Amino acid sequence: MLSPNQARIRSFKVVPSLPEPLEPLLEVARNLWWSWHPDAIDLFRRISPELWEESGHNPVKVLGSCPQARLEELVHDESFLSSMRRIYENLQTHLNETGWFHKANPEAEDACIAYFCAEFGLAECLQVYSGGLGILAGDHLKSASELGIPLVGVGLLYRNGYFQQYLNADGWQQEFYPELDFTNIPIRPLHDESDNQLVVDVDLPGRKLHIGVWEAKVGRVRLFLLDTNLPENNPEDRGITSQLYGGDMEMRIKQEIVLGIGGMRALKAKGVEPTVLHLNEGHAAFLALEHIRNLIAEHGISFEEARTAAAASHVFTTHTPVPAGIDRFPPEMIERYFKGYHESLGLDMEGLLALGRENVFNRNEFFSMAVLALRASDGCNGVSKLHGSVSRDMWGAIWPGVPTEEIPIGHVTNGIHARSWLSPDLIWLYDRYLSSRWRTDASDQTVWEGIEHIPDEELWRIHERRRQTLVRWIRDTQKTQLKRRGSSSAEINAANELFDPNALTFGFARRFATYKRANLLFRDPERLVKILANSQRPVQIVIAGKAHPADTQGKELIRQIVHFARDAGASDRIVFMENYNIAVARYLVQGVDVWLNNPRRGMEASGTSGMKAALNGVLNCSIMDGWWDEVAESDVGWAIGRGETYANYDYQDQVESQALYDLLEKHIVPMFYERNDQDLPSEWIRWMKKCMRTLSPVFNTNRMVQEYTQKFYLPAHHRGKELGGSELSVARDVSDYVHVLRQGWDQVRIEEVDANTTKPLGVRKGLQIKATLHLGDFSPDLVSTQIYYGVLDTQGRILDGQIIEMKHAESVGHGRHVYTGEIVSSNSGKHGFAVRVIPGHEKLATPFIPGLIAWDTEPVSTKSTTPQAVPAGA
């Protein structure tokens, strides 16, 4: 091999050269729109099935590798050309049509949302994703394109992507990192005005880092991908965008500087002016600093004024339900990487560090990217209803004194992009029995009601064909895996008999983190083997997933499963499929009968693999966690337990594994094998239909992106314009208001609360409450005085509190004011109330400013015999 050190190598680019009639193929191949249109995928597969598989389902590589003779054949294949023209016309229609967003929101025609994420899972040939977060981000872009959301994505272009997985003979995970060939995947360099690749710079300690910008087209959405593998960078810096989630803490902070600060500079260099910035997980939180820095440079304002204006347009989505999953950096690392940068923010280093601390006074606390994002974003959300609640508990310390349910973190439950995960057979079936709107109107979720009209026998035959396809794929792939591990000929030949195409098939596939409990099903080996080995009602399990390279416990779980299958004589009933990715996931979620999900409750923020399965009529069997906790419908799957929590994990595993075995033996297996006169499992099919009909319209990204638009994007767009207009006058006003409150808040106290609670109060009868406040120099119109009331629990805490605004009655001198209000209880029982004072400016995104809340801390008065209620979480 000739080394660059031996001779000067001049590079040049070779691109696919297509006969003129086939040129539309290249435009289709370079737009990832093809990835969710099976007819487009089939078109590229028709060119060469072998090349399609060898390329990793990469149409650009197929076109660049296809023999010229084959291309010439296609020029004369009228059937192929007809399909190509139709698909090309469909792409053009999609690119040029007016989507839901502009029809529904004509007042927001100037909106532009920039969606930042560390990974994007769009297609198996673009390996810049690791798992659920990336797949969700990819599905988000696809739905944004279908809905016509004016959105651009920003991410990193990893040269080696996430690791590829294989197992050695002992079942131990091994990793390798093949390089992506950027010239042969559906991306292109983004060019500047001189037609050179667009390059932006960020500062690293003692040097500048140069970042190249690439573009992937996702239908109507543009995705900008950042690359540090440029000759002008030193070798170490060229590797910053080498591996996804690789390297140490030092590598992670450099990647997040590239994503957040470099991403903002790339948008600016390309002339993209977002009105909303969506931080999808904390990895992108440094963008908030860059946004603030730009506002300061442009308007000559203070940090707090710029933060107020910037935060109005920021939306932060947290995906992490446990503190250990948050990126945190030691203070000295932040000092090293942001030395000099903090001055452009108008902050000293201590001020910058405080932005990333839960306790701003603890100088030893690590700098948290999630805390920075929370402090710099007016819109914050978790990714399921339960995760929203978990997040409010998790981050309550940032808002001391605020009841947990009022912590300003909402939720938008995740979804999946339907057409990316539906089996082609089901798409064909939907075309026959559903309204055509299921394809043409991404905003119409009523179309799924037509699933009820699908004949049972048609749905079941299609489902059986998908299971048979899965079994054929398992056999072929397992033989390849066994050969690679050096297995014996007998083992390899036995793979031809793996799995029964007609047997009840379970799927379990996800990241192999210990909290996901991949081994829960294997806790009682004898009982499991008995279930698997039943010749009359056989059961089989396909498993896939990767453990992080540094997670030895996760790797050990994989090894244990491989050994169990081998040692228990269950190798024909349990298989582990290597290298879990989008392609593997499609086979599994489309081909199994039941999808297993058994994490520890509260530790799965949402989960989306079960949604992909449900969309294909696969029934879920799951712990009540994440999205499954929201499934109120019966007859769509099975719940393991009822949402109990346990202090003893070993006891929890014992209880829930036994519950899982009971479900298998008493409910799932019998129902699957119960057949009617037509040899159909009629009850199972009824559940399948109800599952598809009720879950499909809710747990999909078209619904999810619409919800983001209505709950977060549009409010952020309008609020950002309001605070950013007139030379940021509103932002300055709000910032000055908060500054005034902070300077004098220690004057605010509730001196006396008067309420007659000595006698029982009748239901729907009013309780008059009078409060005397000391506001010091503040006028009453600067604050809001409220009664917080509700039912008391056994510990004297208010549950699900309600709010009543008190009215200013009179000023009584020396900064003292009297307020009055009335509460009415709609049911009997033990009730309580508390009085509080909070900021009252109408332009605040939330009245809950950290540190600015005053509660009544004294007994309510000598007339009251009821102890003061304590707000839950306060």
JSON list of C-alpha atoms in Angstrom, two decimals, residues 323-508:
[
{"chain": "A", "resi": 323, "resn": "PRO", "atom": "CA", "xyz": [-28.85, 10.91, 36.96]},
{"chain": "A", "resi": 324, "resn": "ALA", "atom": "CA", "xyz": [-26.14, 8.47, 35.90]},
{"chain": "A", "resi": 325, "resn": "GLY", "atom": "CA", "xyz": [-27.20, 8.88, 32.29]},
{"chain": "A", "resi": 326, "resn": "ILE", "atom": "CA", "xyz": [-26.46, 12.62, 32.20]},
{"chain": "A", "resi": 327, "resn": "ASP", "atom": "CA", "xyz": [-23.21, 13.97, 30.75]},
{"chain": "A", "resi": 328, "resn": "ARG", "atom": "CA", "xyz": [-21.33, 15.74, 33.53]},
{"chain": "A", "resi": 329, "resn": "PHE", "atom": "CA", "xyz": [-17.88, 17.34, 33.36]},
{"chain": "A", "resi": 330, "resn": "PRO", "atom": "CA", "xyz": [-15.51, 18.27, 36.20]},
{"chain": "A", "resi": 331, "resn": "PRO", "atom": "CA", "xyz": [-15.20, 22.03, 36.80]},
{"chain": "A", "resi": 332, "resn": "GLU", "atom": "CA", "xyz": [-11.54, 22.10, 35.78]},
{"chain": "A", "resi": 333, "resn": "MET", "atom": "CA", "xyz": [-12.44, 20.62, 32.38]},
{"chain": "A", "resi": 334, "resn": "ILE", "atom": "CA", "xyz": [-15.02, 23.33, 31.74]},
{"chain": "A", "resi": 335, "resn": "GLU", "atom": "CA", "xyz": [-12.48, 25.94, 32.85]},
{"chain": "A", "resi": 336, "resn": "ARG", "atom": "CA", "xyz": [-9.93, 24.58, 30.37]},
{"chain": "A", "resi": 337, "resn": "TYR", "atom": "CA", "xyz": [-12.26, 24.40, 27.38]},
{"chain": "A", "resi": 338, "resn": "PHE", "atom": "CA", "xyz": [-14.14, 27.66, 28.01]},
{"chain": "A", "resi": 339, "resn": "LYS", "atom": "CA", "xyz": [-11.26, 29.85, 29.12]},
{"chain": "A", "resi": 340, "resn": "GLY", "atom": "CA", "xyz": [-11.81, 33.05, 27.18]},
{"chain": "A", "resi": 341, "resn": "TYR", "atom": "CA", "xyz": [-15.23, 32.02, 25.88]},
{"chain": "A", "resi": 342, "resn": "HIS", "atom": "CA", "xyz": [-16.93, 32.92, 29.16]},
{"chain": "A", "resi": 343, "resn": "GLU", "atom": "CA", "xyz": [-15.81, 36.54, 28.76]},
{"chain": "A", "resi": 344, "resn": "SER", "atom": "CA", "xyz": [-17.86, 36.85, 25.56]},
{"chain": "A", "resi": 345, "resn": "LEU", "atom": "CA", "xyz": [-20.88, 35.89, 27.66]},
{"chain": "A", "resi": 346, "resn": "GLY", "atom": "CA", "xyz": [-20.29, 38.69, 30.14]},
{"chain": "A", "resi": 347, "resn": "LEU", "atom": "CA", "xyz": [-19.66, 36.10, 32.88]},
{"chain": "A", "resi": 348, "resn": "ASP", "atom": "CA", "xyz": [-16.71, 35.16, 35.01]},
{"chain": "A", "resi": 349, "resn": "MET", "atom": "CA", "xyz": [-15.82, 31.47, 35.11]},
{"chain": "A", "resi": 350, "resn": "GLU", "atom": "CA", "xyz": [-17.74, 30.97, 38.34]},
{"chain": "A", "resi": 351, "resn": "GLY", "atom": "CA", "xyz": [-20.86, 32.39, 36.71]},
{"chain": "A", "resi": 352, "resn": "LEU", "atom": "CA", "xyz": [-20.49, 30.01, 33.77]},
{"chain": "A", "resi": 353, "resn": "LEU", "atom": "CA", "xyz": [-19.97, 26.99, 36.04]},
{"chain": "A", "resi": 354, "resn": "ALA", "atom": "CA", "xyz": [-23.06, 27.88, 38.06]},
{"chain": "A", "resi": 355, "resn": "LEU", "atom": "CA", "xyz": [-25.20, 27.44, 34.94]},
{"chain": "A", "resi": 356, "resn": "GLY", "atom": "CA", "xyz": [-24.48, 23.70, 35.01]},
{"chain": "A", "resi": 357, "resn": "ARG", "atom": "CA", "xyz": [-24.93, 23.06, 38.72]},
{"chain": "A", "resi": 358, "resn": "GLU", "atom": "CA", "xyz": [-28.08, 21.99, 40.53]},
{"chain": "A", "resi": 359, "resn": "ASN", "atom": "CA", "xyz": [-26.69, 23.70, 43.63]},
{"chain": "A", "resi": 360, "resn": "VAL", "atom": "CA", "xyz": [-25.17, 26.90, 42.31]},
{"chain": "A", "resi": 361, "resn": "PHE", "atom": "CA", "xyz": [-23.18, 27.36, 45.53]},
{"chain": "A", "resi": 362, "resn": "ASN", "atom": "CA", "xyz": [-21.40, 23.99, 45.40]},
{"chain": "A", "resi": 363, "resn": "ARG", "atom": "CA", "xyz": [-18.11, 24.72, 43.65]},
{"chain": "A", "resi": 364, "resn": "ASN", "atom": "CA", "xyz": [-17.17, 21.03, 43.57]},
{"chain": "A", "resi": 365, "resn": "GLU", "atom": "CA", "xyz": [-20.30, 19.93, 41.72]},
{"chain": "A", "resi": 366, "resn": "PHE", "atom": "CA", "xyz": [-19.75, 18.64, 38.20]},
{"chain": "A", "resi": 367, "resn": "PHE", "atom": "CA", "xyz": [-21.11, 20.67, 35.29]},
{"chain": "A", "resi": 368, "resn": "SER", "atom": "CA", "xyz": [-24.29, 18.99, 34.01]},
{"chain": "A", "resi": 369, "resn": "MET", "atom": "CA", "xyz": [-25.35, 19.37, 30.40]},
{"chain": "A", "resi": 370, "resn": "ALA", "atom": "CA", "xyz": [-28.96, 18.67, 31.36]},
{"chain": "A", "resi": 371, "resn": "VAL", "atom": "CA", "xyz": [-28.92, 21.38, 34.03]},
{"chain": "A", "resi": 372, "resn": "LEU", "atom": "CA", "xyz": [-27.47, 23.86, 31.53]},
{"chain": "A", "resi": 373, "resn": "ALA", "atom": "CA", "xyz": [-30.24, 22.95, 29.08]},
{"chain": "A", "resi": 374, "resn": "LEU", "atom": "CA", "xyz": [-32.93, 23.32, 31.77]},
{"chain": "A", "resi": 375, "resn": "ARG", "atom": "CA", "xyz": [-31.62, 26.71, 32.89]},
{"chain": "A", "resi": 376, "resn": "ALA", "atom": "CA", "xyz": [-31.40, 27.96, 29.29]},
{"chain": "A", "resi": 377, "resn": "SER", "atom": "CA", "xyz": [-34.75, 26.71, 27.93]},
{"chain": "A", "resi": 378, "resn": "ASP", "atom": "CA", "xyz": [-38.25, 27.99, 28.59]},
{"chain": "A", "resi": 379, "resn": "GLY", "atom": "CA", "xyz": [-39.76, 24.80, 27.13]},
{"chain": "A", "resi": 380, "resn": "CYS", "atom": "CA", "xyz": [-38.75, 21.47, 28.71]},
{"chain": "A", "resi": 381, "resn": "ASN", "atom": "CA", "xyz": [-40.26, 18.01, 28.39]},
{"chain": "A", "resi": 382, "resn": "GLY", "atom": "CA", "xyz": [-39.86, 14.33, 29.06]},
{"chain": "A", "resi": 383, "resn": "VAL", "atom": "CA", "xyz": [-40.74, 11.67, 26.51]},
{"chain": "A", "resi": 384, "resn": "SER", "atom": "CA", "xyz": [-43.70, 9.94, 28.16]},
{"chain": "A", "resi": 385, "resn": "LYS", "atom": "CA", "xyz": [-46.25, 10.86, 30.79]},
{"chain": "A", "resi": 386, "resn": "LEU", "atom": "CA", "xyz": [-44.46, 8.78, 33.41]},
{"chain": "A", "resi": 387, "resn": "HIS", "atom": "CA", "xyz": [-41.07, 10.16, 32.37]},
{"chain": "A", "resi": 388, "resn": "GLY", "atom": "CA", "xyz": [-42.39, 13.68, 32.71]},
{"chain": "A", "resi": 389, "resn": "SER", "atom": "CA", "xyz": [-43.30, 12.87, 36.31]},
{"chain": "A", "resi": 390, "resn": "VAL", "atom": "CA", "xyz": [-39.93, 11.18, 36.92]},
{"chain": "A", "resi": 391, "resn": "SER", "atom": "CA", "xyz": [-38.16, 14.23, 35.46]},
{"chain": "A", "resi": 392, "resn": "ARG", "atom": "CA", "xyz": [-40.03, 16.63, 37.71]},
{"chain": "A", "resi": 393, "resn": "ASP", "atom": "CA", "xyz": [-38.92, 14.55, 40.70]},
{"chain": "A", "resi": 394, "resn": "MET", "atom": "CA", "xyz": [-35.39, 14.25, 39.35]},
{"chain": "A", "resi": 395, "resn": "TRP", "atom": "CA", "xyz": [-34.83, 17.97, 38.75]},
{"chain": "A", "resi": 396, "resn": "GLY", "atom": "CA", "xyz": [-36.94, 19.46, 41.56]},
{"chain": "A", "resi": 397, "resn": "ALA", "atom": "CA", "xyz": [-33.85, 20.83, 43.34]},
{"chain": "A", "resi": 398, "resn": "ILE", "atom": "CA", "xyz": [-33.44, 23.42, 40.58]},
{"chain": "A", "resi": 399, "resn": "TRP", "atom": "CA", "xyz": [-36.81, 24.94, 41.60]},
{"chain": "A", "resi": 400, "resn": "PRO", "atom": "CA", "xyz": [-36.66, 24.84, 45.43]},
{"chain": "A", "resi": 401, "resn": "GLY", "atom": "CA", "xyz": [-40.02, 25.26, 47.10]},
{"chain": "A", "resi": 402, "resn": "VAL", "atom": "CA", "xyz": [-42.08, 24.53, 43.98]},
{"chain": "A", "resi": 403, "resn": "PRO", "atom": "CA", "xyz": [-44.55, 21.62, 44.31]},
{"chain": "A", "resi": 404, "resn": "THR", "atom": "CA", "xyz": [-43.40, 18.68, 42.23]},
{"chain": "A", "resi": 405, "resn": "GLU", "atom": "CA", "xyz": [-46.40, 18.72, 39.90]},
{"chain": "A", "resi": 406, "resn": "GLU", "atom": "CA", "xyz": [-45.74, 22.39, 39.08]},
{"chain": "A", "resi": 407, "resn": "ILE", "atom": "CA", "xyz": [-42.08, 21.95, 38.11]},
{"chain": "A", "resi": 408, "resn": "PRO", "atom": "CA", "xyz": [-42.06, 23.41, 34.56]},
{"chain": "A", "resi": 409, "resn": "ILE", "atom": "CA", "xyz": [-41.24, 20.15, 32.76]},
{"chain": "A", "resi": 410, "resn": "GLY", "atom": "CA", "xyz": [-44.03, 18.74, 30.60]},
{"chain": "A", "resi": 411, "resn": "HIS", "atom": "CA", "xyz": [-44.08, 15.68, 28.37]},
{"chain": "A", "resi": 412, "resn": "VAL", "atom": "CA", "xyz": [-44.60, 14.63, 24.78]},
{"chain": "A", "resi": 413, "resn": "THR", "atom": "CA", "xyz": [-44.81, 10.87, 24.48]},
{"chain": "A", "resi": 414, "resn": "ASN", "atom": "CA", "xyz": [-42.53, 9.43, 21.82]},
{"chain": "A", "resi": 415, "resn": "GLY", "atom": "CA", "xyz": [-43.76, 7.76, 18.66]},
{"chain": "A", "resi": 416, "resn": "ILE", "atom": "CA", "xyz": [-42.42, 5.97, 15.61]},
{"chain": "A", "resi": 417, "resn": "HIS", "atom": "CA", "xyz": [-42.63, 6.81, 11.93]},
{"chain": "A", "resi": 418, "resn": "ALA", "atom": "CA", "xyz": [-45.29, 4.42, 10.63]},
{"chain": "A", "resi": 419, "resn": "ARG", "atom": "CA", "xyz": [-44.15, 3.90, 7.05]},
{"chain": "A", "resi": 420, "resn": "SER", "atom": "CA", "xyz": [-40.54, 3.33, 8.10]},
{"chain": "A", "resi": 421, "resn": "TRP", "atom": "CA", "xyz": [-41.51, 0.34, 10.24]},
{"chain": "A", "resi": 422, "resn": "LEU", "atom": "CA", "xyz": [-44.64, -1.16, 8.70]},
{"chain": "A", "resi": 423, "resn": "SER", "atom": "CA", "xyz": [-44.08, -4.34, 6.76]},
{"chain": "A", "resi": 424, "resn": "PRO", "atom": "CA", "xyz": [-44.63, -3.90, 2.99]},
{"chain": "A", "resi": 425, "resn": "ASP", "atom": "CA", "xyz": [-47.33, -6.58, 3.19]},
{"chain": "A", "resi": 426, "resn": "LEU", "atom": "CA", "xyz": [-49.28, -4.51, 5.70]},
{"chain": "A", "resi": 427, "resn": "ILE", "atom": "CA", "xyz": [-48.85, -1.39, 3.59]},
{"chain": "A", "resi": 428, "resn": "TRP", "atom": "CA", "xyz": [-50.41, -3.29, 0.70]},
{"chain": "A", "resi": 429, "resn": "LEU", "atom": "CA", "xyz": [-53.24, -4.42, 2.98]},
{"chain": "A", "resi": 430, "resn": "TYR", "atom": "CA", "xyz": [-53.82, -0.87, 4.24]},
{"chain": "A", "resi": 431, "resn": "ASP", "atom": "CA", "xyz": [-53.97, 0.39, 0.68]},
{"chain": "A", "resi": 432, "resn": "ARG", "atom": "CA", "xyz": [-56.84, -2.03, 0.11]},
{"chain": "A", "resi": 433, "resn": "TYR", "atom": "CA", "xyz": [-58.89, -1.46, 3.25]},
{"chain": "A", "resi": 434, "resn": "LEU", "atom": "CA", "xyz": [-58.00, 1.96, 4.66]},
{"chain": "A", "resi": 435, "resn": "SER", "atom": "CA", "xyz": [-58.84, 5.37, 3.31]},
{"chain": "A", "resi": 436, "resn": "SER", "atom": "CA", "xyz": [-56.18, 6.67, 0.93]},
{"chain": "A", "resi": 437, "resn": "ARG", "atom": "CA", "xyz": [-55.64, 9.46, 3.47]},
{"chain": "A", "resi": 438, "resn": "TRP", "atom": "CA", "xyz": [-53.43, 7.09, 5.45]},
{"chain": "A", "resi": 439, "resn": "ARG", "atom": "CA", "xyz": [-50.78, 7.77, 2.81]},
{"chain": "A", "resi": 440, "resn": "THR", "atom": "CA", "xyz": [-51.68, 11.27, 1.68]},
{"chain": "A", "resi": 441, "resn": "ASP", "atom": "CA", "xyz": [-52.60, 13.09, 4.90]},
{"chain": "A", "resi": 442, "resn": "ALA", "atom": "CA", "xyz": [-49.96, 12.69, 7.60]},
{"chain": "A", "resi": 443, "resn": "SER", "atom": "CA", "xyz": [-52.05, 14.72, 10.04]},
{"chain": "A", "resi": 444, "resn": "ASP", "atom": "CA", "xyz": [-55.18, 12.54, 9.90]},
{"chain": "A", "resi": 445, "resn": "GLN", "atom": "CA", "xyz": [-55.03, 9.92, 12.64]},
{"chain": "A", "resi": 446, "resn": "THR", "atom": "CA", "xyz": [-58.63, 8.73, 12.10]},
{"chain": "A", "resi": 447, "resn": "VAL", "atom": "CA", "xyz": [-57.65, 6.59, 9.12]},
{"chain": "A", "resi": 448, "resn": "TRP", "atom": "CA", "xyz": [-56.52, 3.74, 11.38]},
{"chain": "A", "resi": 449, "resn": "GLU", "atom": "CA", "xyz": [-60.13, 2.99, 12.28]},
{"chain": "A", "resi": 450, "resn": "GLY", "atom": "CA", "xyz": [-60.43, 1.16, 8.97]},
{"chain": "A", "resi": 451, "resn": "ILE", "atom": "CA", "xyz": [-58.26, -1.68, 10.31]},
{"chain": "A", "resi": 452, "resn": "GLU", "atom": "CA", "xyz": [-61.43, -3.23, 11.69]},
{"chain": "A", "resi": 453, "resn": "HIS", "atom": "CA", "xyz": [-62.60, -3.89, 8.12]},
{"chain": "A", "resi": 454, "resn": "ILE", "atom": "CA", "xyz": [-59.62, -6.13, 7.27]},
{"chain": "A", "resi": 455, "resn": "PRO", "atom": "CA", "xyz": [-60.78, -9.79, 7.01]},
{"chain": "A", "resi": 456, "resn": "ASP", "atom": "CA", "xyz": [-59.31, -11.96, 9.76]},
{"chain": "A", "resi": 457, "resn": "GLU", "atom": "CA", "xyz": [-57.95, -14.54, 7.35]},
{"chain": "A", "resi": 458, "resn": "GLU", "atom": "CA", "xyz": [-56.10, -11.95, 5.26]},
{"chain": "A", "resi": 459, "resn": "LEU", "atom": "CA", "xyz": [-54.49, -10.33, 8.26]},
{"chain": "A", "resi": 460, "resn": "TRP", "atom": "CA", "xyz": [-53.44, -13.69, 9.73]},
{"chain": "A", "resi": 461, "resn": "ARG", "atom": "CA", "xyz": [-52.01, -15.06, 6.49]},
{"chain": "A", "resi": 462, "resn": "ILE", "atom": "CA", "xyz": [-49.92, -11.93, 6.06]},
{"chain": "A", "resi": 463, "resn": "HIS", "atom": "CA", "xyz": [-48.74, -12.20, 9.66]},
{"chain": "A", "resi": 464, "resn": "GLU", "atom": "CA", "xyz": [-47.79, -15.84, 9.11]},
{"chain": "A", "resi": 465, "resn": "ARG", "atom": "CA", "xyz": [-45.83, -14.93, 5.98]},
{"chain": "A", "resi": 466, "resn": "ARG", "atom": "CA", "xyz": [-43.91, -12.34, 7.95]},
{"chain": "A", "resi": 467, "resn": "ARG", "atom": "CA", "xyz": [-43.05, -14.91, 10.63]},
{"chain": "A", "resi": 468, "resn": "GLN", "atom": "CA", "xyz": [-41.88, -17.30, 7.92]},
{"chain": "A", "resi": 469, "resn": "THR", "atom": "CA", "xyz": [-39.73, -14.54, 6.42]},
{"chain": "A", "resi": 470, "resn": "LEU", "atom": "CA", "xyz": [-38.24, -13.92, 9.86]},
{"chain": "A", "resi": 471, "resn": "VAL", "atom": "CA", "xyz": [-37.43, -17.60, 10.33]},
{"chain": "A", "resi": 472, "resn": "ARG", "atom": "CA", "xyz": [-35.71, -17.84, 6.92]},
{"chain": "A", "resi": 473, "resn": "TRP", "atom": "CA", "xyz": [-33.66, -14.75, 7.75]},
{"chain": "A", "resi": 474, "resn": "ILE", "atom": "CA", "xyz": [-32.73, -16.14, 11.19]},
{"chain": "A", "resi": 475, "resn": "ARG", "atom": "CA", "xyz": [-31.52, -19.40, 9.65]},
{"chain": "A", "resi": 476, "resn": "ASP", "atom": "CA", "xyz": [-29.44, -17.71, 6.95]},
{"chain": "A", "resi": 477, "resn": "THR", "atom": "CA", "xyz": [-27.98, -15.11, 9.29]},
{"chain": "A", "resi": 478, "resn": "GLN", "atom": "CA", "xyz": [-27.30, -17.58, 12.08]},
{"chain": "A", "resi": 479, "resn": "LYS", "atom": "CA", "xyz": [-25.29, -19.78, 9.72]},
{"chain": "A", "resi": 480, "resn": "THR", "atom": "CA", "xyz": [-23.15, -16.77, 8.81]},
{"chain": "A", "resi": 481, "resn": "GLN", "atom": "CA", "xyz": [-22.69, -15.92, 12.50]},
{"chain": "A", "resi": 482, "resn": "LEU", "atom": "CA", "xyz": [-21.74, -19.50, 13.41]},
{"chain": "A", "resi": 483, "resn": "LYS", "atom": "CA", "xyz": [-19.18, -19.69, 10.62]},
{"chain": "A", "resi": 484, "resn": "ARG", "atom": "CA", "xyz": [-17.61, -16.45, 11.83]},
{"chain": "A", "resi": 485, "resn": "ARG", "atom": "CA", "xyz": [-17.37, -17.84, 15.38]},
{"chain": "A", "resi": 486, "resn": "GLY", "atom": "CA", "xyz": [-15.60, -20.96, 14.13]},
{"chain": "A", "resi": 487, "resn": "SER", "atom": "CA", "xyz": [-18.45, -23.30, 15.04]},
{"chain": "A", "resi": 488, "resn": "SER", "atom": "CA", "xyz": [-18.48, -26.92, 13.95]},
{"chain": "A", "resi": 489, "resn": "SER", "atom": "CA", "xyz": [-20.09, -28.11, 10.72]},
{"chain": "A", "resi": 490, "resn": "ALA", "atom": "CA", "xyz": [-22.75, -29.88, 12.75]},
{"chain": "A", "resi": 491, "resn": "GLU", "atom": "CA", "xyz": [-23.72, -26.63, 14.50]},
{"chain": "A", "resi": 492, "resn": "ILE", "atom": "CA", "xyz": [-23.80, -24.75, 11.21]},
{"chain": "A", "resi": 493, "resn": "ASN", "atom": "CA", "xyz": [-25.93, -27.39, 9.52]},
{"chain": "A", "resi": 494, "resn": "ALA", "atom": "CA", "xyz": [-28.28, -27.45, 12.50]},
{"chain": "A", "resi": 495, "resn": "ALA", "atom": "CA", "xyz": [-29.07, -23.81, 11.79]},
{"chain": "A", "resi": 496, "resn": "ASN", "atom": "CA", "xyz": [-31.12, -25.03, 8.81]},
{"chain": "A", "resi": 497, "resn": "GLU", "atom": "CA", "xyz": [-33.63, -26.40, 11.33]},
{"chain": "A", "resi": 498, "resn": "LEU", "atom": "CA", "xyz": [-33.66, -23.38, 13.61]},
{"chain": "A", "resi": 499, "resn": "PHE", "atom": "CA", "xyz": [-37.09, -22.20, 14.69]},
{"chain": "A", "resi": 500, "resn": "ASP", "atom": "CA", "xyz": [-40.50, -23.39, 13.63]},
{"chain": "A", "resi": 501, "resn": "PRO", "atom": "CA", "xyz": [-42.21, -21.07, 11.11]},
{"chain": "A", "resi": 502, "resn": "ASN", "atom": "CA", "xyz": [-45.56, -21.82, 12.79]},
{"chain": "A", "resi": 503, "resn": "ALA", "atom": "CA", "xyz": [-44.54, -21.54, 16.46]},
{"chain": "A", "resi": 504, "resn": "LEU", "atom": "CA", "xyz": [-45.32, -18.73, 18.86]},
{"chain": "A", "resi": 505, "resn": "THR", "atom": "CA", "xyz": [-42.37, -16.37, 18.54]},
{"chain": "A", "resi": 506, "resn": "PHE", "atom": "CA", "xyz": [-41.23, -13.80, 21.10]},
{"chain": "A", "resi": 507, "resn": "GLY", "atom": "CA", "xyz": [-38.89, -10.91, 20.36]},
{"chain": "A", "resi": 508, "resn": "PHE", "atom": "CA", "xyz": [-36.60, -9.05, 22.75]}
]
